[in-house]
PDB file of C-alpha atoms in Angstrom:
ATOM      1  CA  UNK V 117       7.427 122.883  65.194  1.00 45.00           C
ATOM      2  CA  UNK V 118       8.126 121.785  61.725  1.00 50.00           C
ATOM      3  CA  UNK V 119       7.699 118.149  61.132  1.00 48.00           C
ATOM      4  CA  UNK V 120      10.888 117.394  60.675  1.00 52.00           C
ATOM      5  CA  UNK V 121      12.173 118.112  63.994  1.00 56.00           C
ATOM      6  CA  UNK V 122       9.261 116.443  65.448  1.00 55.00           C
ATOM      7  CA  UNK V 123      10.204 113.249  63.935  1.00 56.00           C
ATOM      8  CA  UNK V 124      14.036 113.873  65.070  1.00 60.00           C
ATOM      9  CA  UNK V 125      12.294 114.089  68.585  1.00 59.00           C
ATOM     10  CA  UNK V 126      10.176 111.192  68.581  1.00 57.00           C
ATOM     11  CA  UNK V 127      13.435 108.973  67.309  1.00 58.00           C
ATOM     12  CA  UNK V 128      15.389 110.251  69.975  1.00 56.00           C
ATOM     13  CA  UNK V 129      12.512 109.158  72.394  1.00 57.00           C
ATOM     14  CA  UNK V 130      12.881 105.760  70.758  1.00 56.00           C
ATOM     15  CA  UNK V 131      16.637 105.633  70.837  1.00 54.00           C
ATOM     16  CA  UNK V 132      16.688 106.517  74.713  1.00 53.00           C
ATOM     17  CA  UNK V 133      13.556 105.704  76.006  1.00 52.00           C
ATOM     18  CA  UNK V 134      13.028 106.774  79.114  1.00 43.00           C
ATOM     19  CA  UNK V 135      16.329 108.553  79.918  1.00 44.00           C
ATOM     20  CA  UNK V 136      19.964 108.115  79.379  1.00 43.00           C
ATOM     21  CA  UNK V 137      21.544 104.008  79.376  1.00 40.00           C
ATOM     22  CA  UNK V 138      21.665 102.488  82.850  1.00 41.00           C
ATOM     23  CA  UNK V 139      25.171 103.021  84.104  1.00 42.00           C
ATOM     24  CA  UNK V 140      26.324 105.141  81.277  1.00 44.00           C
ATOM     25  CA  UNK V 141      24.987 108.551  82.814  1.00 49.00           C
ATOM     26  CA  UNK V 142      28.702 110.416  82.781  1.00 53.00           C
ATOM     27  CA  UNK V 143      29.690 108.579  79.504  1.00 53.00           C
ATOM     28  CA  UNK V 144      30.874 110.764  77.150  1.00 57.00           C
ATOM     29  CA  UNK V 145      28.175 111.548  74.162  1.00 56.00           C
ATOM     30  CA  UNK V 146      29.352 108.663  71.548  1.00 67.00           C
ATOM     31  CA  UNK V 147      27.121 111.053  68.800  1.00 87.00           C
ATOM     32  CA  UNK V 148      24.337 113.647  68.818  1.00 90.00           C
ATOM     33  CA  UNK V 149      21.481 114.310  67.157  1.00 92.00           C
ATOM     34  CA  UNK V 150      20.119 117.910  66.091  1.00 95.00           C
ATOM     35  CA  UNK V 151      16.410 118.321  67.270  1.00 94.00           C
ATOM     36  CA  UNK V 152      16.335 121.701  66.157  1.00 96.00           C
ATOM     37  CA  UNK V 153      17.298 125.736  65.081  1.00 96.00           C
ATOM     38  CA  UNK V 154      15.359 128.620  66.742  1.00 96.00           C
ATOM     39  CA  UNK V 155      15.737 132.037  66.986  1.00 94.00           C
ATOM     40  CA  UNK V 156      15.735 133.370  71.134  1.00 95.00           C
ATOM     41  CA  UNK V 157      12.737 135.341  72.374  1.00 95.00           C
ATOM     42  CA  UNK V 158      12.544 137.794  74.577  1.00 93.00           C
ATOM     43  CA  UNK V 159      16.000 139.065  74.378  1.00 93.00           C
ATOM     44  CA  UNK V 160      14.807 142.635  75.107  1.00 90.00           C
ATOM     45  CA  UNK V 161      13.140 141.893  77.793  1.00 93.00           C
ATOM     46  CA  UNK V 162      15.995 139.894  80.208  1.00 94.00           C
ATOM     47  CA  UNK V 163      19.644 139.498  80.362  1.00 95.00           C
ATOM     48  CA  UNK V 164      20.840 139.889  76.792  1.00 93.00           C
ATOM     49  CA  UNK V 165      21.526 143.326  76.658  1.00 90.00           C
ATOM     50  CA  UNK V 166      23.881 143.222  79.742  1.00 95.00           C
ATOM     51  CA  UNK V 167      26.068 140.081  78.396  1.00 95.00           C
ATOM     52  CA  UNK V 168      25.901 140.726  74.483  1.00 93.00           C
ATOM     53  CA  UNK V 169      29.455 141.437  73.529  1.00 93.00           C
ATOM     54  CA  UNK V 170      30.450 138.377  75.721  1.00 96.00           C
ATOM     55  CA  UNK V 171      28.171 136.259  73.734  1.00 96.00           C
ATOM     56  CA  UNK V 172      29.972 133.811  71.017  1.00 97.00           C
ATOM     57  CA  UNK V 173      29.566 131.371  68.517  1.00 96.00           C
ATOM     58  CA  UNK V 174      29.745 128.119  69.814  1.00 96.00           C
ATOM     59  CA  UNK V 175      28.800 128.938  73.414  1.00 97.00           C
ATOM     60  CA  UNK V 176      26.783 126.496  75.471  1.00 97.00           C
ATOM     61  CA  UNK V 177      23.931 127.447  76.256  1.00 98.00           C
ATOM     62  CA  UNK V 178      21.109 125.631  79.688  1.00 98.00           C
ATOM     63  CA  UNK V 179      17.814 125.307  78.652  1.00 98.00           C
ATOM     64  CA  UNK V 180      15.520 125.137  82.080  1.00 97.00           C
ATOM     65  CA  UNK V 181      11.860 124.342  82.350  1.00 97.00           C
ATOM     66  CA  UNK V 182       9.240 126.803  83.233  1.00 97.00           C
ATOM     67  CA  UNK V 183       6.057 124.774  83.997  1.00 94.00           C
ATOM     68  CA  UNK V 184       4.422 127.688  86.452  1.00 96.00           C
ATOM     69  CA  UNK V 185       4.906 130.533  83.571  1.00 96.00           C
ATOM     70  CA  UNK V 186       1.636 132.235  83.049  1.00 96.00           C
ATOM     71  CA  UNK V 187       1.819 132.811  79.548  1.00 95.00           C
ATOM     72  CA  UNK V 188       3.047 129.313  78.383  1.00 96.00           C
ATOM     73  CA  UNK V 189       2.730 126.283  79.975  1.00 96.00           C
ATOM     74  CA  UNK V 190       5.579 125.174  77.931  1.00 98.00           C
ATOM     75  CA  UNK V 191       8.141 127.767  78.599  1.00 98.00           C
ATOM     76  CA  UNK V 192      12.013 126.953  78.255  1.00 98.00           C
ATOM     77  CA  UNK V 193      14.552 129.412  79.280  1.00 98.00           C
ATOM     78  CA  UNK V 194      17.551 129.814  77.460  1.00 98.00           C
ATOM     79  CA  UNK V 195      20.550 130.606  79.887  1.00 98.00           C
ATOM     80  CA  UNK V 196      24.008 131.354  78.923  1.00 98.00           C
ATOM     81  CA  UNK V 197      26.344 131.224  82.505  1.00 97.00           C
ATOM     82  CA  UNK V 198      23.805 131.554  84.563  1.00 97.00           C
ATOM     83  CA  UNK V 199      22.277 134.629  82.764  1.00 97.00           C
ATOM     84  CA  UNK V 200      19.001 134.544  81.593  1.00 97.00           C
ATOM     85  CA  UNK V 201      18.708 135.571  77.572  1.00 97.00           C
ATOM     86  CA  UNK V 202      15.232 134.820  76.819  1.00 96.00           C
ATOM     87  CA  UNK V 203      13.302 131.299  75.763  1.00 97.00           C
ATOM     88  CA  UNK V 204      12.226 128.874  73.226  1.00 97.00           C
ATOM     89  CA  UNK V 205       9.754 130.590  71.043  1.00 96.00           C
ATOM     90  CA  UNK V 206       6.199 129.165  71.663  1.00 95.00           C
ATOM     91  CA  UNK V 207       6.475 127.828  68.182  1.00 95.00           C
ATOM     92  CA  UNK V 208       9.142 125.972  68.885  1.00 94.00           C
ATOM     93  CA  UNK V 209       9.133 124.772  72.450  1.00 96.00           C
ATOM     94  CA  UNK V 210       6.470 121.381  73.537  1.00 96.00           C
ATOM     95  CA  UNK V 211       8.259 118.964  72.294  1.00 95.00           C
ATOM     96  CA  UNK V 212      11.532 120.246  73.921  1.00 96.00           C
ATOM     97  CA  UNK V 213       9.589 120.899  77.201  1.00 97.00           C
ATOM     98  CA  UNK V 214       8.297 117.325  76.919  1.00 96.00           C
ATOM     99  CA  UNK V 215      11.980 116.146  76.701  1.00 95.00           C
ATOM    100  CA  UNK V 216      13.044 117.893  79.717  1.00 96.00           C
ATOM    101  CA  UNK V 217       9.854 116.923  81.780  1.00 97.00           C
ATOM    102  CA  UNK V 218      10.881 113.377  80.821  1.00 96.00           C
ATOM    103  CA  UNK V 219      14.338 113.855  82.498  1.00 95.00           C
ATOM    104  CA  UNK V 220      16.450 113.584  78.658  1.00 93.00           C
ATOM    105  CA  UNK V 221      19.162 116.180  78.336  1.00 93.00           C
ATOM    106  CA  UNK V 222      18.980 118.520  75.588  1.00 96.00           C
ATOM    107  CA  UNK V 223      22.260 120.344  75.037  1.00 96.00           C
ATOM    108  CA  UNK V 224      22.031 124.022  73.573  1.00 97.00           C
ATOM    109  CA  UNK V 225      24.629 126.039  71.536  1.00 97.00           C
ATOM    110  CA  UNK V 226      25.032 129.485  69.917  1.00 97.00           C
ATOM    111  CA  UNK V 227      24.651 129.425  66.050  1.00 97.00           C
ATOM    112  CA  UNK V 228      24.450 132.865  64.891  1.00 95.00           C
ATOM    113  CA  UNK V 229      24.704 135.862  66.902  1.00 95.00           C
ATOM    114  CA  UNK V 230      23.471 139.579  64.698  1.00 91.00           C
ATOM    115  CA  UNK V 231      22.173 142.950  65.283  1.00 81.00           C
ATOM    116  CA  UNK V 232      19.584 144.442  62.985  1.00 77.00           C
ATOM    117  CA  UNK V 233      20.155 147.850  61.550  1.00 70.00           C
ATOM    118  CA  UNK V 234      17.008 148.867  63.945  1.00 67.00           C
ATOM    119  CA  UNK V 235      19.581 148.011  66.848  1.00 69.00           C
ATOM    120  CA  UNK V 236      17.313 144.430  67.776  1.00 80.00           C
ATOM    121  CA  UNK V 237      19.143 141.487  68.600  1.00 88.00           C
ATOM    122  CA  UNK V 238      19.076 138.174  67.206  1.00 92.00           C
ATOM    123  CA  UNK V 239      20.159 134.965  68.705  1.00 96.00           C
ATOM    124  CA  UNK V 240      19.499 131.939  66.774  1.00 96.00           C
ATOM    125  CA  UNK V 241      20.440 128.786  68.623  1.00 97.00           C
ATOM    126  CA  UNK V 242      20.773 124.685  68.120  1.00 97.00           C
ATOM    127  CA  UNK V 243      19.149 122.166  70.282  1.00 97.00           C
ATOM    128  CA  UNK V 244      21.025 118.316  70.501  1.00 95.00           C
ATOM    129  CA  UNK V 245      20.217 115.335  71.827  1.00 92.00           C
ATOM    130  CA  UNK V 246      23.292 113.492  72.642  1.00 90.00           C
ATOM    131  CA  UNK V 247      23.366 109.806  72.099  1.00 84.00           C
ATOM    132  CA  UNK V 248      25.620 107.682  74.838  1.00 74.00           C
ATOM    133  CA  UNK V 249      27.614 104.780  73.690  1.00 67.00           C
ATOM    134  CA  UNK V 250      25.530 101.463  75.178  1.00 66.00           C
ATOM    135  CA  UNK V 251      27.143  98.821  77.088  1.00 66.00           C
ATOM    136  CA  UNK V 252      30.471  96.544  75.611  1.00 63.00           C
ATOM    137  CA  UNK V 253      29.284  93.517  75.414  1.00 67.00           C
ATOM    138  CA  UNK V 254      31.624  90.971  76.603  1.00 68.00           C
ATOM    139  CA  UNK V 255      34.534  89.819  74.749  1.00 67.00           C
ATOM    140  CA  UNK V 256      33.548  86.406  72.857  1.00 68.00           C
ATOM    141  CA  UNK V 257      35.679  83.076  73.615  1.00 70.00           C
ATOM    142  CA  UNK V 258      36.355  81.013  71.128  1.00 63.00           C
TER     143      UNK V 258
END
């Protein structure tokens, strides 16, 4: 991961320690930060195929942990209603798995969608970290 997006993900470890503000869980997100970009793996290999031309720009996407994957200890999956597409690339996937192992939400969205002239896919996605608005403190009297 670049070290740019690390930093994004240790501020947004700052910002919300260790989870989302007490009390504020189903608060809208007040802003969001972008942890990262990354292209999909795997897409040949799951889902994608099947759900391709349904697929649009824009569409949330549910990124679930893998701990017990054999090849990667770090594995996210990248879901898209329920249908698996592929995961993180291993490049690009510990500090997101250590977000989700933490309990933080990381929201996930479709940024481009393309098709090589060899007929492979590409699905390149964005990662967020939404930021809750914190408490209102109490009007002052005067």
């Amino acid at each position: 991961m670049r070290r740019m997006t690390w930093l994004r993900a240790a501020l947004l470890a700052a910002l919300l320690g260790a989870g989302s503000l007490p009390g504020h869980a189903d608060s809208p997100p007040a802003a969001r930060i972008l942890l990262q970009t990354s292209l999909t793996a795997g897409l040949a290999h799951h889902e994608a195929r099947q759900v391709w031309e349904s697929l649009a720009i824009g569409d949330d996407l549910t990124l679930q942990r893998e701990p017990d994957n054999p090849h990667d200890a770090n594995a996210v999956r990248v879901l898209w209603r329920d249908r698996m597409l592929g995961y993180l690339p291993r490049q690009d996937n510990t500090d997101v798995a250590r977000l989700l192992d933490r309990g933080q939400t990381v929201q996930a969205r479709i940024r481009t969608i393309a098709r090589y002239r060899n007929h492979r896919r590409k699905l390149e996605i964005e990662l967020f970290a939404p930021l809750t608005a914190g408490p209102t403190p109490p009007p002052t009297i005067r």
